[in-house]
XYZ file of C-alpha atoms in Angstrom:
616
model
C 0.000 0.000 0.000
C 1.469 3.407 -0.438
C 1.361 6.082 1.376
C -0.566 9.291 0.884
C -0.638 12.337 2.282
C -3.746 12.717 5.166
C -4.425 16.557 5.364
C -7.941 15.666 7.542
C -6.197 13.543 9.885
C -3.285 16.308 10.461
C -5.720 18.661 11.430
C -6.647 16.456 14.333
C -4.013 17.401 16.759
C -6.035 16.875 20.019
C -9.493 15.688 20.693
C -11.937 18.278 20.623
C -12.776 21.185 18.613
C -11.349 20.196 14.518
C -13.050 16.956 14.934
C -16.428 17.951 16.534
C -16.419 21.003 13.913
C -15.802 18.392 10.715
C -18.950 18.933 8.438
C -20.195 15.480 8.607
C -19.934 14.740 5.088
C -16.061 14.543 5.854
C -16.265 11.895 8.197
C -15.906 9.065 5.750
C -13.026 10.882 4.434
C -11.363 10.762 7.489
C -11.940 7.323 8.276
C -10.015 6.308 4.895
C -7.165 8.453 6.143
C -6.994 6.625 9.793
C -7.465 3.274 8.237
C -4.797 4.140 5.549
C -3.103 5.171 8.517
C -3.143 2.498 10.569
C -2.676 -0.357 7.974
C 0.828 1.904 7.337
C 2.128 2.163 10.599
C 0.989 -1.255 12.562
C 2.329 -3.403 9.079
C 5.732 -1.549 9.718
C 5.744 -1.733 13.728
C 3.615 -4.816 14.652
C 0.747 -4.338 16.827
C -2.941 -4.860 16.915
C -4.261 -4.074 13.943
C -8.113 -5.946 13.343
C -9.692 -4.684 16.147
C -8.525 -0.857 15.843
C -9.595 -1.030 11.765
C -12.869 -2.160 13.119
C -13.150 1.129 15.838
C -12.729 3.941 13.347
C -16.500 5.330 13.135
C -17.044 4.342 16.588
C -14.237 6.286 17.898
C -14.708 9.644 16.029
C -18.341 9.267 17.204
C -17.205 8.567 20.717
C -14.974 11.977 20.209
C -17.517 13.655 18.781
C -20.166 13.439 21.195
C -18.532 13.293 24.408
C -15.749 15.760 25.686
C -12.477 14.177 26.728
C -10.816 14.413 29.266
C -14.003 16.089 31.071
C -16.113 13.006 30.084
C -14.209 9.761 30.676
C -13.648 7.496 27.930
C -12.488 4.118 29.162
C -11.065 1.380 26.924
C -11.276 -2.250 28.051
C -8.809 -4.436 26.336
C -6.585 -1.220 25.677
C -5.620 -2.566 22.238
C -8.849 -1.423 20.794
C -7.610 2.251 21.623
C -4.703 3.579 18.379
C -7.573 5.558 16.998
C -8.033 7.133 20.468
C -4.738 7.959 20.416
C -4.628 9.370 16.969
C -7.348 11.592 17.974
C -5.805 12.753 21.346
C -2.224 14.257 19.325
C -0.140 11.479 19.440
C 0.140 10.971 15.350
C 3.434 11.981 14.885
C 5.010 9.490 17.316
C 2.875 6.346 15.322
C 6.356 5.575 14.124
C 7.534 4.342 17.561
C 4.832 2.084 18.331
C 5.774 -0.512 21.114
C 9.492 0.249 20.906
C 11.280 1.097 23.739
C 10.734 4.716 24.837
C 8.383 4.639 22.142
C 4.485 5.163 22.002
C 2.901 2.299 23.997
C 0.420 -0.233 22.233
C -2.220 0.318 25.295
C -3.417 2.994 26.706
C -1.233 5.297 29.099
C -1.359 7.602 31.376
C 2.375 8.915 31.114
C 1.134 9.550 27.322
C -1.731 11.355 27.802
C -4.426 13.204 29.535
C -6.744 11.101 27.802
C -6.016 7.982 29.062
C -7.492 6.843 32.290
C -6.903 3.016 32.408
C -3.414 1.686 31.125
C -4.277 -2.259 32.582
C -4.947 -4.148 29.652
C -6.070 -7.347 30.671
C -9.540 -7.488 29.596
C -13.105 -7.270 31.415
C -12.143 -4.240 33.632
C -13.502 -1.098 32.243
C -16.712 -1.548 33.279
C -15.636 -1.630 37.499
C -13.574 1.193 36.732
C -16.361 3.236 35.417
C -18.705 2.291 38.434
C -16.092 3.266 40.678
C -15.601 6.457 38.282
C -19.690 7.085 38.477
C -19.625 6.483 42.545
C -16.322 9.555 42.560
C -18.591 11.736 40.030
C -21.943 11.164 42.258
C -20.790 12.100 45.484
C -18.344 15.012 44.352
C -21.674 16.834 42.790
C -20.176 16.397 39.318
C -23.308 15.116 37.343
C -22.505 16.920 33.764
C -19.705 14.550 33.345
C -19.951 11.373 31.665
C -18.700 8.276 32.356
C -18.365 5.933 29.198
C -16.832 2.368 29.732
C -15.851 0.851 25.688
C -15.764 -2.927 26.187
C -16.050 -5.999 23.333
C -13.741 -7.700 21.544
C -14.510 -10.287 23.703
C -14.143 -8.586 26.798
C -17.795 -9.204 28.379
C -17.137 -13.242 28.133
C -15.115 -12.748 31.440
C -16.806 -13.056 34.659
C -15.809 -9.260 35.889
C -17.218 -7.842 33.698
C -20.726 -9.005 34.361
C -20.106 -8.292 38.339
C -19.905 -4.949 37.655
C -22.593 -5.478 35.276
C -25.037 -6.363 37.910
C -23.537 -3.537 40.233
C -24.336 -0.890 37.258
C -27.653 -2.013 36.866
C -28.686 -1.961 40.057
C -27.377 1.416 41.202
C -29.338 3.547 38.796
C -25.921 5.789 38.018
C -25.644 7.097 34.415
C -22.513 4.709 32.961
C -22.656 4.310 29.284
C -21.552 0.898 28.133
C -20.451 0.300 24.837
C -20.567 -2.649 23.676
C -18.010 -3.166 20.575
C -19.640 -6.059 19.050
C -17.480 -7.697 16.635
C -18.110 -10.857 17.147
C -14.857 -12.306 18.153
C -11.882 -11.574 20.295
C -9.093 -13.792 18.886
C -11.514 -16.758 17.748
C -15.069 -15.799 17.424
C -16.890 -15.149 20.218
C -18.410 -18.418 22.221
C -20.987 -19.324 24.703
C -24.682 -18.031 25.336
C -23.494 -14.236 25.104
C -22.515 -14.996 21.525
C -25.839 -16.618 21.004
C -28.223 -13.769 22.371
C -26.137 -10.719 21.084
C -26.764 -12.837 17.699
C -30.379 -12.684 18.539
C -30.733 -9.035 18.998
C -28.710 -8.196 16.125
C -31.860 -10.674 14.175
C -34.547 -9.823 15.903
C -36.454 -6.376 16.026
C -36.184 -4.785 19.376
C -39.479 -4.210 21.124
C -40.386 -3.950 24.937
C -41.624 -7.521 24.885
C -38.403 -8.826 23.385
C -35.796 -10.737 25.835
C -33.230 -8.673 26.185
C -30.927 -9.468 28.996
C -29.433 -6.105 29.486
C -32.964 -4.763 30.359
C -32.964 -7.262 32.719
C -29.963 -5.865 34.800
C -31.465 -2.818 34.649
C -30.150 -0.903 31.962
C -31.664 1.110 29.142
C -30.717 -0.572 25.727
C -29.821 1.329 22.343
C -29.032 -0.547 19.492
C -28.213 -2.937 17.244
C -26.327 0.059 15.736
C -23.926 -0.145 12.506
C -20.798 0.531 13.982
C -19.678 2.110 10.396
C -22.194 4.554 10.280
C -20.902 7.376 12.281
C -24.483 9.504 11.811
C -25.988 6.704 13.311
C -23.852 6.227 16.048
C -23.364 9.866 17.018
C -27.484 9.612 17.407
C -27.297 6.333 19.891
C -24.502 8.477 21.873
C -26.456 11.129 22.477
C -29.587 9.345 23.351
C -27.297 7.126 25.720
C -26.331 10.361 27.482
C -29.699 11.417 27.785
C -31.100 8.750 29.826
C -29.464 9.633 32.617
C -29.147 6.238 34.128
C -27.445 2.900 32.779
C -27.662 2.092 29.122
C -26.242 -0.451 27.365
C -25.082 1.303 23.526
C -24.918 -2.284 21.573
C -22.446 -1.648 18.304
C -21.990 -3.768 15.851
C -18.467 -3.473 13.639
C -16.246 -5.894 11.775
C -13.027 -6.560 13.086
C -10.433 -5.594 10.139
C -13.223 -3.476 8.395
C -11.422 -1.844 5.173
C -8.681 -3.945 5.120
C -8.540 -6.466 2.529
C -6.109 -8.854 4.321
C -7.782 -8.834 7.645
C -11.514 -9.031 6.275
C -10.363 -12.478 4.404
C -8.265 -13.618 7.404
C -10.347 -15.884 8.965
C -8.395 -16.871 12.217
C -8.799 -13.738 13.713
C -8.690 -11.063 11.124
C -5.050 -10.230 11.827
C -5.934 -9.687 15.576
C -2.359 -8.963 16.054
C 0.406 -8.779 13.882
C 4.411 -8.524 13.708
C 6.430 -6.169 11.135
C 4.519 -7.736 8.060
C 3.576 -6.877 4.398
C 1.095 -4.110 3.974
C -0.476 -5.405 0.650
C -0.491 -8.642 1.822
C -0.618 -8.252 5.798
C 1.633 -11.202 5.985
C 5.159 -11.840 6.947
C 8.007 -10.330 4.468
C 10.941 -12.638 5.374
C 11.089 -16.361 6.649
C 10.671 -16.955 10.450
C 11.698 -19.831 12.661
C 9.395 -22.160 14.498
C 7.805 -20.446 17.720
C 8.119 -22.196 21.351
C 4.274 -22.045 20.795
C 4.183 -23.772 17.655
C 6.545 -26.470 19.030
C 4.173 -27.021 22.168
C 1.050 -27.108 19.834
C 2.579 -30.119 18.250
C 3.743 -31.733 20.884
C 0.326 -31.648 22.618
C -1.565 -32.868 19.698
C 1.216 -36.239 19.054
C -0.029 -36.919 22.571
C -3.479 -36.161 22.658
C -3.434 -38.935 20.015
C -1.686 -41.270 22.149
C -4.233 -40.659 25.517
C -7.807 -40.265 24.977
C -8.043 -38.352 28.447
C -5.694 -35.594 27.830
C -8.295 -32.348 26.840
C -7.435 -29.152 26.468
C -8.563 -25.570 27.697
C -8.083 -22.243 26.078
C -9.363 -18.587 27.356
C -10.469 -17.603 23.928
C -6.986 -18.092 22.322
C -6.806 -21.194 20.517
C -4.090 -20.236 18.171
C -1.509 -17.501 19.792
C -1.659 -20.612 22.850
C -0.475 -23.423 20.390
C -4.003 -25.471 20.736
C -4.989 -25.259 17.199
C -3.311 -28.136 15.756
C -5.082 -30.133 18.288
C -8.240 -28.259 18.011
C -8.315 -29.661 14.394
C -8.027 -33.209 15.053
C -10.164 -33.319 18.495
C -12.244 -31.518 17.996
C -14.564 -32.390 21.117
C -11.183 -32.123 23.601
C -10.411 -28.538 22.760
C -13.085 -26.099 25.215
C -12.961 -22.482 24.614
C -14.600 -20.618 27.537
C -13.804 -17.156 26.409
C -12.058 -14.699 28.592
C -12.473 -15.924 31.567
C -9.283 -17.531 33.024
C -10.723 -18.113 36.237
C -13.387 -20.353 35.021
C -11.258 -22.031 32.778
C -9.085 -22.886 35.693
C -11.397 -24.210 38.044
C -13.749 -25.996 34.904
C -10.184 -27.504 34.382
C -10.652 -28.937 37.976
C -14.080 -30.362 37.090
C -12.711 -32.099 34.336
C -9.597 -33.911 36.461
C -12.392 -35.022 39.161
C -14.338 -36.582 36.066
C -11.059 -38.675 35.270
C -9.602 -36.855 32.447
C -6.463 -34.487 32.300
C -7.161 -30.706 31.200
C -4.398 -28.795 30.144
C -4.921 -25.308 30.650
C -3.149 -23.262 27.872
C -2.921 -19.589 29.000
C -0.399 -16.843 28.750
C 1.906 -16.421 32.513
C 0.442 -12.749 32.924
C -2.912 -13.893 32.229
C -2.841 -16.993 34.766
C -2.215 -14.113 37.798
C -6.095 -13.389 37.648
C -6.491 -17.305 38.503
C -4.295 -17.571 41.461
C -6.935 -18.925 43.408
C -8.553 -20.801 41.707
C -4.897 -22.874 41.074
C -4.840 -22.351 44.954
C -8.209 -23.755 46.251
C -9.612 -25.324 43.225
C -6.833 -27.170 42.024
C -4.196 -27.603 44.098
C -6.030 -27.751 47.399
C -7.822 -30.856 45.825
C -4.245 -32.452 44.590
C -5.710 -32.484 41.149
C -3.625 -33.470 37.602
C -4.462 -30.367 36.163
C -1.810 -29.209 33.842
C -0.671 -25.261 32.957
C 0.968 -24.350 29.696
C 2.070 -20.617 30.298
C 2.896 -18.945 26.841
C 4.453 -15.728 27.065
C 6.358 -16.480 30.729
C 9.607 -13.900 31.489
C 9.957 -11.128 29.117
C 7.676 -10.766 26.138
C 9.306 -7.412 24.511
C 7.084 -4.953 22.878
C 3.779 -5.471 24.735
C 4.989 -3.543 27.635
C 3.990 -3.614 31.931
C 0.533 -5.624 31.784
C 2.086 -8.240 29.408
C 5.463 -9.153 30.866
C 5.139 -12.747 32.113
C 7.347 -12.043 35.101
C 5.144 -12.876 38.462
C 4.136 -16.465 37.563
C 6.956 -18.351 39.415
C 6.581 -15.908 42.874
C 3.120 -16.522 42.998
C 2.813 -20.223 41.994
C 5.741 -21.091 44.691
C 3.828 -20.663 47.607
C 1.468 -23.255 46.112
C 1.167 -26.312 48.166
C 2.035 -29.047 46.208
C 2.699 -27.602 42.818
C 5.476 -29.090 40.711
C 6.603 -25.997 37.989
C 8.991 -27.149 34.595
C 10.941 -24.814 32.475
C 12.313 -26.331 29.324
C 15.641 -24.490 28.093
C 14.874 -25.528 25.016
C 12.246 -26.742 22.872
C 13.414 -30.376 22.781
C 13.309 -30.450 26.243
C 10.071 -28.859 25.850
C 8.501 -31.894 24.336
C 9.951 -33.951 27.519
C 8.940 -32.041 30.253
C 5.385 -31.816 29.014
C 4.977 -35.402 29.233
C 6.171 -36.032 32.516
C 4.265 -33.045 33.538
C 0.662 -34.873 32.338
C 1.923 -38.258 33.037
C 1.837 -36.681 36.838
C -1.191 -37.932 38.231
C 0.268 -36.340 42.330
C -1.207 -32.773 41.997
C -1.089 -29.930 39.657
C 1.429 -29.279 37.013
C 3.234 -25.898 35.321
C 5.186 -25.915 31.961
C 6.375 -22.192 31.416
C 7.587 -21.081 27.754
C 9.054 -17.962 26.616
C 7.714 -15.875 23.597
C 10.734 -16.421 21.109
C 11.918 -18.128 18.227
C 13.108 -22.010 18.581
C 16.731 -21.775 19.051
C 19.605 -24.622 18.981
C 19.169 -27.382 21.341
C 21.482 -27.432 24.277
C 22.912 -30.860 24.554
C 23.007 -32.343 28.512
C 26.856 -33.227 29.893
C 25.364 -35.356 32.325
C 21.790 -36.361 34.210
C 22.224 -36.419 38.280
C 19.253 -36.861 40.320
C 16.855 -34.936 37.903
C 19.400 -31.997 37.177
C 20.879 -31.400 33.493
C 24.605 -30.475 34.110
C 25.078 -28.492 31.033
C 28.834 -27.429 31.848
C 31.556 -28.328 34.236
C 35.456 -26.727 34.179
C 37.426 -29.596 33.021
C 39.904 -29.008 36.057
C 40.339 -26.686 38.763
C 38.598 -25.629 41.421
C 34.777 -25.706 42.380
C 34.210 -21.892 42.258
C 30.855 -20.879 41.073
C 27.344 -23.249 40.241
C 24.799 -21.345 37.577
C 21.714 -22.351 38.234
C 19.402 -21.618 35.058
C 15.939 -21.561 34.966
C 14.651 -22.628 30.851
C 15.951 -20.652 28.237
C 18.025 -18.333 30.604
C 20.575 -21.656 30.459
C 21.925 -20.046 26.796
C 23.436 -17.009 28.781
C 24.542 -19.100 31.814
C 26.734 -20.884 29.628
C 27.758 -17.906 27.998
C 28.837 -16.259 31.350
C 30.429 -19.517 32.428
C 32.592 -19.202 29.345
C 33.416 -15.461 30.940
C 34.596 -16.715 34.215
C 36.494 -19.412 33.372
C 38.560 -16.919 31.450
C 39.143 -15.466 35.027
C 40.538 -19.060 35.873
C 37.574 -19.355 37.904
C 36.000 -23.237 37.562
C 32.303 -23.139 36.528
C 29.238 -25.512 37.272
C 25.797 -24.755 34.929
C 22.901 -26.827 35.598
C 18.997 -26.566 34.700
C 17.004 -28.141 37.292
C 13.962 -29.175 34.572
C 11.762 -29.328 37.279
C 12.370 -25.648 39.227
C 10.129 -25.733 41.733
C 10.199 -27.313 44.056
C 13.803 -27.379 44.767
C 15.152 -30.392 44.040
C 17.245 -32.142 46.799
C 20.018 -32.681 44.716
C 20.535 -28.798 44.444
C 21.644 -28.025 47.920
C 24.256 -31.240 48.023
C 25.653 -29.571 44.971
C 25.832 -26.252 46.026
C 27.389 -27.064 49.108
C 30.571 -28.266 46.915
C 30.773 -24.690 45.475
C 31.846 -20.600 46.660
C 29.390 -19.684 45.218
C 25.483 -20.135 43.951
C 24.376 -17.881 41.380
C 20.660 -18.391 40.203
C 19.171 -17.428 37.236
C 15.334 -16.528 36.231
C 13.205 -14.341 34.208
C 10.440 -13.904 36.573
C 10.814 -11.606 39.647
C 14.019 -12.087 41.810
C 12.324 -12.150 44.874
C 10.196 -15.112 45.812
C 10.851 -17.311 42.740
C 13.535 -20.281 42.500
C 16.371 -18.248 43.482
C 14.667 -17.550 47.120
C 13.667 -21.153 47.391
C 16.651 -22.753 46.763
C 18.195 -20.432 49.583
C 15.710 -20.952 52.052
C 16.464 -25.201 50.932
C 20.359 -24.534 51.524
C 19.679 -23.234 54.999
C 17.520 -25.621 55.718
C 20.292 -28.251 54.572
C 22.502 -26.440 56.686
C 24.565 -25.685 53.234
C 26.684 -21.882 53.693
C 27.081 -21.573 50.043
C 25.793 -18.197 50.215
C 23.523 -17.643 46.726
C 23.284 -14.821 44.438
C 19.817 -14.538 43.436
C 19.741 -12.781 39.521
C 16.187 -12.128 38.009
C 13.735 -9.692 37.381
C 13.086 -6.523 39.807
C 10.371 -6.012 41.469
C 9.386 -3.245 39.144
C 6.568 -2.374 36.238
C 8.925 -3.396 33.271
C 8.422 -0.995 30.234
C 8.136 -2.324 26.475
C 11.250 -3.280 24.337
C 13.054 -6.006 22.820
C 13.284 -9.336 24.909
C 17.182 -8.977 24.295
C 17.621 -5.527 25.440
C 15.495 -6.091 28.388
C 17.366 -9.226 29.809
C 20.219 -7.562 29.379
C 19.321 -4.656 30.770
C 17.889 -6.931 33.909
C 21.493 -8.636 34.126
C 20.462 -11.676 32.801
C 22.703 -12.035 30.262
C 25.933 -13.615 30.159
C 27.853 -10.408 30.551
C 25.791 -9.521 33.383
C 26.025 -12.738 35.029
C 29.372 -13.182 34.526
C 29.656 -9.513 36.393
C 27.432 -10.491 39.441
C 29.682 -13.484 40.165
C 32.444 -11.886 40.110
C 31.372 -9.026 41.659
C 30.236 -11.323 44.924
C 33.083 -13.460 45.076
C 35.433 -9.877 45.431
C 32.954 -8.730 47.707
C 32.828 -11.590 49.884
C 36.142 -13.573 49.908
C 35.056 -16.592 49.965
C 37.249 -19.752 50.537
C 37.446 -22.510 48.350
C 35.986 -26.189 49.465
C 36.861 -28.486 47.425
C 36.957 -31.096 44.483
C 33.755 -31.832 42.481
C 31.579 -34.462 44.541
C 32.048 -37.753 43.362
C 27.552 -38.141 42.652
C 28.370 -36.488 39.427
C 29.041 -39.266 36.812
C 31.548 -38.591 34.062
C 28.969 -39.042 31.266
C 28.046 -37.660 27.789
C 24.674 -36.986 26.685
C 24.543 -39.712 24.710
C 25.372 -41.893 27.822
C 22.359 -40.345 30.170
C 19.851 -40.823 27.357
């Protein structure tokens, strides 16, 4: 596509005055420009490109007729929101989109006046804006509006219709607007899907079901989303009721876009740097951990007639598609709505089969009790594949998969695998749903399939990856997954120090295995390393284990602070973190000077002297 000049979108350099004084015959105008627009800069950056196409009208309308900042314009599932952001004067810095120090792909308050909620997990706008309408009530400040944007999925998840039922039954003015696509990722599933379908069909009268008059709020709609005369007409209406209403919109995700229209997995949902006539890759990729996992699940679904699967309205960007498409019947999607799928997961284990729940790591914190009480208190076989876990790169704070391991350690019970690579991937998640002794975790990062690393030797459970041929027992790396690459990177730094080096990847992370303290009590010094948060996760545990064992190795603890990480390349952000095998390298060396520590002696005799080929 080229590029053309967009002298009606220039003029919109904050929300306000140029667009509410556009002649409406200019509208569709504009809405070519934005699409144009958009198509331009999300093709070149990556980012989420159906579901903003599909907001274009509905946006200018939503500009139009309310007055932000004054009136609140909240967007759940922040991704709908680059037209938003168009509109508010952020244009010119489209051609930093989720780069680091760059324009964020959600929502954010640092950015903008304009933005209220940066959280991007879905099915919150709509407590927000109660809470909002409560603040506005009791300060006196009824002219303001309070407008909550939700779809795109967002109302399958169970907060969402809590705050629902709170709306309705206050009687406060909180305009919901329903973005009715019909899909989030996949399309959208369960009895919602089936009665928005049946308003959109059926003429709305008084008598009609309608289950939004039943919570109490006024209804406008079905309205064409693409019609911005008709949906500047709904607005106002809404706003006029003065109580709940319920502004049903229906759009098509991709609208104007060629490419996304005829995708039909999710109309280009979300896309990296890709093609803009074609809206597809440009170059050759390697396979995904995700793509690898998807495999691997369906060669064994095919083996064991019990093993189902669960996604939370993600089927492909969790890996479950290829086994979607052979069973069918043993793939549920519940929509977004983790919690339930965690807990229906339990259900399913009690009725003798073994759900594996395939969700990304910062997703899966909204289910921590459920895994808690549901699952784990019930020493259920319910398996977790967490996509996404440790640094994800562009898709900033809410999407880091960083707290998984600090909250799932306190979890009686719990047995958590990290594959460093994706042949080990393959391994782990069959002993993880061959465990029948309480819940299990498999967490993958969100990167391309790298080399395999071979094992030197299998003690006890632990992978030794690396050993100093001779020399002294100075320092044990202790890698969780793919952080093993840059272990064995800084090993190869220290042992140009003359320093003897120890790497090993536990598999199985938590819960420390026994074998760990034993071998770090041969060692100076322990030095663990994890892309989750550096407090609370395997590092801490395998501390607390060595005291407990009465082990003084003291242990370096390397991860992840405990901070809101911003948006950037996985790379630059590990790095940046220390956890690569400079910064590694640096820490051990910087706590041996630091510390003095004595030597103690040769390597323990437990330790075969194998190959890989001899420990497979």
């Amino acid at each position: 596509m080229t590029t053309r000049t967009s002298p009606l979108l220039e003029t919109m350099t904050e929300a306000g005055g140029a667009l509410r004084a556009l002649p409406a015959d200019q509208l569709p105008l504009l809405a070519a420009e934005i699409r144009e627009f958009l198509v331009e800069k999300v093709c070149a950056s990556g980012g989420h490109l159906g579901p903003n196409l599909g907001m274009v009208e509905l946006t200018l309308a939503l500009h139009r007729v309310f007055e932000s900042p004054r009136d609140a314009l909240l967007f759940d599932i922040g991704h709908q929101a680059y037209v938003h952001k168009l509109l508010t004067g952020r244009r010119e810095a489209f051609d930093s989109l989720r780069r680091a120090g760059g324009l964020a792909g959600y929502p954010s308050r640092a950015e903008s006046v304009h933005d209220l909620v940066e959280n991007s997990h879905a099915s919150t706008a709509l407590s927000y804006a109660d809470g909002l309408a409560k603040a506005r009530a009791l300060s006196g400040e009824d002219d303001r509006a309070v407008v909550a944007v939700i779809g795109d999925g967002a109302l399958t998840g169970g907060m969402g219709w809590e705050a629902l039922n709170n709306i309705g039954g206050s009687g406060r003015p909180v305009i919901v607007v329903l973005n009715d696509n019909g899909r989030s990722y996949a399309p959208t599933t369960g009895a919602l899907a089936r009665h928005l379908t049946a308003l959109k069909q059926a003429p709305d009268t008084a008598g009609s079901p309608n289950l939004f008059r039943e919570l109490g709020f006024a209804y406008v709609g079905p309205v064409d989303g693409h019609d911005t005369a008709a949906l500047e007409e709904a607005l106002r209406d809404a706003r006029a009721v003065g109580g709940p209403v319920v502004v049903h919109v229906v759009t098509v995700k991709g609208r104007g876009y060629g490419p996304a229209e005829a995708d039909e997995a999710d109309r280009l949902h979300a896309v990296g740097v890709v093609a803009p006539a074609t809206g597809r890759p440009a170059g050759p990729f390697g396979r995904s951990w995700t793509g690898v996992f998807g495999q691997e699940l369906r060669a064994l679904a095919a083996e064991r007639d019990d093993l189902v699967a669960i996604t939370a309205s993600m089927l492909r960007p969790t890996g479950l598609h290829p086994m979607r498409e052979e069973f069918p019947e043993r793939v549920f999607d519940v929509g977004i709505a983790e919690q339930h799928a965690v807990t229906s997961a339990a259900g399913l284990a009690m009725g003798g089969f073994h759900p594996v729940v395939a969700v990304y790591a910062t997703f899966l914190n909204r289910a921590f009790d459920q895994v808690l009480m549901d699952v784990a208190l019930h020493r259920l076989a319910v398996t977790l594949v967490l996509d996404r876990a440790g640094i994800t790169g562009p898709d900033g704070p809410s999407h880091h998969g960083m707290w998984d391991l600090s909250l799932l350690s306190v979890v009686p019970g719990l047995r958590i695998a990290a594959p460093r690579d994706t042949a080990r991937l393959g391994e782990l998640l069959r002993e993880a749903v061959a465990h029948r002794g309480g819940p299990t975790v498999l967490r993958l990062p969100k990167a391309t399939a790298g080399p395999s690393i071979p094992v030197r030797a299998r003690m006890d459970g632990l992978d030794i990856l690396h050993r100093t041929r001779s020399g002294p027992l100075d320092v044990l790396l202790v890698s969780v997954g793919p952080l093993a690459g840059p272990a064995l990177d800084a090993a190869g730094v220290l042992e140009e120090q003359s320093l003897g080096v120890t790497v090993v990847d536990p598999r199985w992370v938590l819960p420390v295995n026994p074998a760990l303290p034993a071998l770090a009590a041969r060692h100076r010094l322990v030095v663990t390393v994890e892309d989750g948060l550096r407090t609370g996760g395997m590092g801490t545990a395998l501390a607390q284990a060595c005291r407990d064992a009465a082990v003084t190795t003291p242990v370096t603890c390397l991860g992840l602070p405990t901070a809101f990480i911003p948006q950037g390349s996985r790379p630059v952000l590990l790095a940046q973190a220390g956890l690569d095998g400079p910064g590694i390298a640096a820490a051990a060396l910087s706590t041996l000077h630091q510390q003095g520590l004595p030597h103690p002696g040769p390597w323990p005799t437990a330790v075969p002297e194998t190959t890989s080929e001899d420990v497979r």
